[in-house]
Short mmCIF file of C-alpha atoms in Angstrom, two decimals:
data_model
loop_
_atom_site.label_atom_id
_atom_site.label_comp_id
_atom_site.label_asym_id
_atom_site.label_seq_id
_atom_site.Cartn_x
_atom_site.Cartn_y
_atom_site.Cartn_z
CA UNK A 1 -0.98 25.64 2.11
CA UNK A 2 1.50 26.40 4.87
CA UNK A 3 5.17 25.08 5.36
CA UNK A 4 5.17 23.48 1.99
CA UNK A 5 8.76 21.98 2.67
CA UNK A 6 7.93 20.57 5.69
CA UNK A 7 4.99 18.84 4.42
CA UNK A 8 7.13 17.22 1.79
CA UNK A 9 9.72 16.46 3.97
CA UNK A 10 7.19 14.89 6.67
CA UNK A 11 5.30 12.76 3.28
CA UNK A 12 8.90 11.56 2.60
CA UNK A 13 9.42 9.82 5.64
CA UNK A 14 5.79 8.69 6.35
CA UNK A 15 5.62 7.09 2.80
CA UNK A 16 9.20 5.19 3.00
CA UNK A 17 8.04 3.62 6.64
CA UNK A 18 7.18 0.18 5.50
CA UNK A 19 3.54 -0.73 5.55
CA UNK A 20 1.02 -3.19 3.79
CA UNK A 21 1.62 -1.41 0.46
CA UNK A 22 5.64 -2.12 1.17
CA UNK A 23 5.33 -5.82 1.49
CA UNK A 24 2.33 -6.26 -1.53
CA UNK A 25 5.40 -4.47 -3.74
CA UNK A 26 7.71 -6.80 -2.69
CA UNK A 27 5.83 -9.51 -2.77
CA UNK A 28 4.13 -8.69 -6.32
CA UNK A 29 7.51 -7.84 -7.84
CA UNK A 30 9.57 -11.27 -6.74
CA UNK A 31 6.64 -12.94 -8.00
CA UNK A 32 5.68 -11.33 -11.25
CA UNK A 33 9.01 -9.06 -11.85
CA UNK A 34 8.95 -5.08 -12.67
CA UNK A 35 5.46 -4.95 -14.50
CA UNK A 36 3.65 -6.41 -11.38
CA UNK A 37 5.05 -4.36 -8.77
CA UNK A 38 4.51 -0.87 -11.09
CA UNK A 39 0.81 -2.09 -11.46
CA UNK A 40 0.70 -2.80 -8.00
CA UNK A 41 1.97 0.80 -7.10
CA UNK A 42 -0.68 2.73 -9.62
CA UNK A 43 -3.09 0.65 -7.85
CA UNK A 44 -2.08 1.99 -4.29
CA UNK A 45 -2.08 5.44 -5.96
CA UNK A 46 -5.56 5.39 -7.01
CA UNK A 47 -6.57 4.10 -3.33
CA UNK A 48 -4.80 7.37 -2.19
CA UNK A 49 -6.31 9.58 -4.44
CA UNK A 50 -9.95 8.10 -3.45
CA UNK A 51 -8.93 9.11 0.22
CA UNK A 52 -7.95 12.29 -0.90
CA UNK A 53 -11.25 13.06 -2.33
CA UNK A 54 -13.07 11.60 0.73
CA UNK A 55 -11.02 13.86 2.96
CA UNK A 56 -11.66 17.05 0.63
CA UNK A 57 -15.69 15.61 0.89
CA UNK A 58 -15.86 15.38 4.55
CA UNK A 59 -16.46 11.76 3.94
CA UNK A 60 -13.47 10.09 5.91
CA UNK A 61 -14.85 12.05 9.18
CA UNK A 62 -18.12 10.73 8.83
CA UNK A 63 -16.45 6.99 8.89
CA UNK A 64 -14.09 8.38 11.43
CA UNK A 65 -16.79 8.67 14.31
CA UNK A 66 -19.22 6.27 12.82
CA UNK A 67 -18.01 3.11 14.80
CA UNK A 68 -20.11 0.78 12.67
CA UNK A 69 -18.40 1.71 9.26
CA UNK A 70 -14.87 2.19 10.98
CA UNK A 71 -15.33 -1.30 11.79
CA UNK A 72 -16.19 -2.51 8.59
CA UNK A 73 -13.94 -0.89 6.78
CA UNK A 74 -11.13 -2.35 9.29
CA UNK A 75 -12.29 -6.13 9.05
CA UNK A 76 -12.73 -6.32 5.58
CA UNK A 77 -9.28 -4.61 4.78
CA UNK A 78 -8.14 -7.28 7.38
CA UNK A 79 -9.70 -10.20 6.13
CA UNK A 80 -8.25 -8.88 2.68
CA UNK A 81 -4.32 -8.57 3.82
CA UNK A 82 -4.57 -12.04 5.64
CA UNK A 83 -5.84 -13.44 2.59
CA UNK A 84 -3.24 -11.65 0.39
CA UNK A 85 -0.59 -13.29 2.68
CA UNK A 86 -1.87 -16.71 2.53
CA UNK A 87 -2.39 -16.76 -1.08
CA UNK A 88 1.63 -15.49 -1.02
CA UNK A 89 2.71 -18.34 1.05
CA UNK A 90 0.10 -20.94 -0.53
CA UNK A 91 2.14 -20.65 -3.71
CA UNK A 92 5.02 -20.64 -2.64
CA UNK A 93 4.56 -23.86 -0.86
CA UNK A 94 2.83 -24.85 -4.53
CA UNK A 95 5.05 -23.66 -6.76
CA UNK A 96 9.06 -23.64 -5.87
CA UNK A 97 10.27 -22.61 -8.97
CA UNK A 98 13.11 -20.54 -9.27
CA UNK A 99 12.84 -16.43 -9.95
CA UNK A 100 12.98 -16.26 -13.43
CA UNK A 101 10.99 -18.82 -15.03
CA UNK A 102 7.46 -19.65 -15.55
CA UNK A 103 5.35 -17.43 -13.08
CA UNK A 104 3.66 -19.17 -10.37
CA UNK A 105 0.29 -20.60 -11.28
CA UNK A 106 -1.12 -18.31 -8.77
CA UNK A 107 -0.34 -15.02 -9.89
CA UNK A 108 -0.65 -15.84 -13.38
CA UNK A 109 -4.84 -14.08 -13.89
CA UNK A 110 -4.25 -11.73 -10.80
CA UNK A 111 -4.64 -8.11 -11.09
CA UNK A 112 -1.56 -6.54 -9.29
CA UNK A 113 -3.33 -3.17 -9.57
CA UNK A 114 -6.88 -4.08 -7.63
CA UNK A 115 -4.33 -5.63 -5.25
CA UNK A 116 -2.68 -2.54 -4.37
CA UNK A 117 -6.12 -0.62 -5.10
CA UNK A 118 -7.90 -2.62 -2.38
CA UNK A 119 -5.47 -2.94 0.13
CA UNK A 120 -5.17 1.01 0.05
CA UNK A 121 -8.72 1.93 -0.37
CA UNK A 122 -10.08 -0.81 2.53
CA UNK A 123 -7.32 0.76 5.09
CA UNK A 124 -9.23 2.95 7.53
CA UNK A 125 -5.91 4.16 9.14
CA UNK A 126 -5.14 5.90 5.70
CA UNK A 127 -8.58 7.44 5.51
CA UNK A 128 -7.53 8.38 9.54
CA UNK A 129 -4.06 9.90 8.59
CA UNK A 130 -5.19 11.92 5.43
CA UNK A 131 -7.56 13.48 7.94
CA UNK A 132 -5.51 14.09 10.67
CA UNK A 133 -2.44 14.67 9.02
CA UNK A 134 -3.51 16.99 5.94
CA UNK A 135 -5.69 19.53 7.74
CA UNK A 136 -2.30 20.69 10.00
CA UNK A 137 -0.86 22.22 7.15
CA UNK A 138 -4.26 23.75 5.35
CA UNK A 139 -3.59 27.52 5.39
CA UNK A 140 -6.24 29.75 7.34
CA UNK A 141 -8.71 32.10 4.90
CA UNK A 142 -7.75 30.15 1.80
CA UNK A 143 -9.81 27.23 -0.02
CA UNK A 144 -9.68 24.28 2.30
CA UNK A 145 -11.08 21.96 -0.85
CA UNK A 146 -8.38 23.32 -3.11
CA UNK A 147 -5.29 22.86 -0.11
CA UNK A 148 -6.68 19.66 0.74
CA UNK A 149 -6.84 18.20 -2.58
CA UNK A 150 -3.39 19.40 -3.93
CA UNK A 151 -1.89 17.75 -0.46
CA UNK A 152 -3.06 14.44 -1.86
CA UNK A 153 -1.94 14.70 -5.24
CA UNK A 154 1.35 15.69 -3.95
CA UNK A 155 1.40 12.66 -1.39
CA UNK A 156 0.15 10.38 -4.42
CA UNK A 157 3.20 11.28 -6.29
CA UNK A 158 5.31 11.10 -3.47
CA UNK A 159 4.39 7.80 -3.08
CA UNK A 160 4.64 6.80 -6.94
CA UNK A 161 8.03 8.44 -7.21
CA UNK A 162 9.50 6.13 -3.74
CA UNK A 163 7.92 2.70 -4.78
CA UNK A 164 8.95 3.43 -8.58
CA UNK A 165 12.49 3.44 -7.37
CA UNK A 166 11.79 0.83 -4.42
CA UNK A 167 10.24 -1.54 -7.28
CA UNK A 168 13.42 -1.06 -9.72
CA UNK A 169 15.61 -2.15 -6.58
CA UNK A 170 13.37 -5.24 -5.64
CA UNK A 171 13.68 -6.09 -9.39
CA UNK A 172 17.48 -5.92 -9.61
CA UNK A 173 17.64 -8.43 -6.18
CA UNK A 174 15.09 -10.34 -8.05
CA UNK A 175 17.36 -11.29 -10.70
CA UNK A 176 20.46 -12.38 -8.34
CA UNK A 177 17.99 -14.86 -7.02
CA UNK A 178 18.37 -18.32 -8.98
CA UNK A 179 18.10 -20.56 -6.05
CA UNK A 180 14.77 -21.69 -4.94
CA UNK A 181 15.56 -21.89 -1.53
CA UNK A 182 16.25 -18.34 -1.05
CA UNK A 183 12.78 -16.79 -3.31
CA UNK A 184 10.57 -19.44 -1.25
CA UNK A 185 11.98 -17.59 1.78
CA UNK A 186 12.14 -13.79 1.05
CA UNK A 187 8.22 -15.01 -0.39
CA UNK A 188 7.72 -16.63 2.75
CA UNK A 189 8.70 -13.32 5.16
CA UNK A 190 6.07 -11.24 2.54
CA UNK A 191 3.33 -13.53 3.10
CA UNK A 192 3.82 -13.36 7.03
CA UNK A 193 4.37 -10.04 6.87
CA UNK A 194 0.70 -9.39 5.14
CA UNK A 195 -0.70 -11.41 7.35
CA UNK A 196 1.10 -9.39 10.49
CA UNK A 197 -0.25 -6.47 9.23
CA UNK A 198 -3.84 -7.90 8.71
CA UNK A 199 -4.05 -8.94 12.56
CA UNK A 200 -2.82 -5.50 13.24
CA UNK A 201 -5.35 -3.88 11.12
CA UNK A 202 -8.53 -6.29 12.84
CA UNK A 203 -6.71 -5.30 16.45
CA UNK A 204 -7.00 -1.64 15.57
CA UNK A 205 -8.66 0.86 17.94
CA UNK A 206 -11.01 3.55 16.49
CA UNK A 207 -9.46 6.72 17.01
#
C-alpha cells in the first residue's frame, strides 16, 4: 500500500463528513443513550467490513455496472432510511417524554446494530467509494487482495474510533437535555435528516 499517511489522513476526513450513519448515531443515542449509539456504530462497522470483502471479491464492480442490482440496492437502502426517519419522528410525535426516563415505546425491541448494519450494507455509494477510492492507493506488483483488505480494516477502525468519541459527545448533550421541547426537536431534525438522505439515495445516478 502506497502513501499510507495520506490514506489515513484522506479516511479521516471522509469518515467525519456527516452521512446516514451520522444522523442514525445521533438519533439512536438521544433515544436509547450510550449503549444504543455504540451498537449502532458496530453495526455500521460490520456493513463496512462486508464492502470491504466485496471490493477485495470483485463483487462491488459487478453491482457497479449492473444497472439492475445498482438500482436495487439504491431503492431498498432508500426505502430503508425514509422509513428509519419516519419511525424517528413517529415517536417522537408519540412519545414526548423527556431524555432520561422511560425509553420511547418505539425503540424499546429495536436492534440498534441491524440499524446501522443495514443502512451501511444497503448503501450502494459505499460499495461505489470502497471501489473507487481504495484501489488509488493499492501498490503496483504487490497483493491487491491483501492491500485491499487491510484498507478496509483500517477504514473500519477509523470509523469505530470517530463515532466512539462522536457517541460519548452526543451522550454528554443528551444528559443536559431535561426539557421535552428541545429532545422532540433535535429528534425531529434526525428524523428529517434520514429521510433527506433517503430521497438523496432513490435520486442517485449510477456512476
Amino acid at each position: 500500500m502506497t502513501n499510507v499517511s495520506l490514506f489515513i489522513l484522506m479516511s479521516v476526513l471522509l469518515i467525519i463528513l456527516p452521512g446516514p450513519d451520522t444522523g442514525l448515531a445521533t438519533q439512536n443515542t438521544l433515544a436509547a443513550g450510550k449503549q444504543g449509539g455504540l451498537k449502532t456504530v458496530l453495526g455500521s462497522a460490520a456493513g463496512l467490513m462486508i464492502h470491504t470483502l466485496a471490493v477485495t471479491l470483485g463483487l462491488s464492480s459487478i453491482l457497479v455496472k449492473s444497472a439492475f442490482l445498482f438500482s436495487i440496492f439504491k431503492y431498498v437502502g432508500a426505502l430503508y432510511l425514509i422509513y428509519l426517519g419516519i419511525s424517528a419522528l413517529w415517536s417522537m410525535r408519540k412519545n414526548p417524554a423527556s431524555i432520561g426516563e422511560e425509553l420511547p415505546a418505539g425503540y424499546k425491541h429495536k436492534s440498534h446494530f441491524l440499524q446501522g448494519f443495514l443502512t451501511n450494507l444497503l448503501n450502494p455509494k459505499v460499495a461505489v467509494f470502497f471501489l473507487t477510492f481504495l484501489p488509488q492507493f493499492v501498490k503496483p506488483g504487490g497483493s491487491a487482495f491483501w492491500q485491499l483488505l487491510t484498507m478496509g480494516l483500517i477504514y473500519t477502525v477509523l470509523t469505530v474510533i470517530w463515532f466512539f468519541f462522536y457517541v460519548h459527545f452526543i451522550n454528554l448533550i443528551r444528559a443536559w437535555m431535561k426539557k421535552p421541547s428541545t429532545q422532540r426537536v433535535i429528534q425531529g431534525m434526525t428524523g428529517i435528516a434520514l429521510l433527506g438522505f433517503g430521497v438523496k439515495l432513490a435520486l442517485e445516478k449510477q456512476p
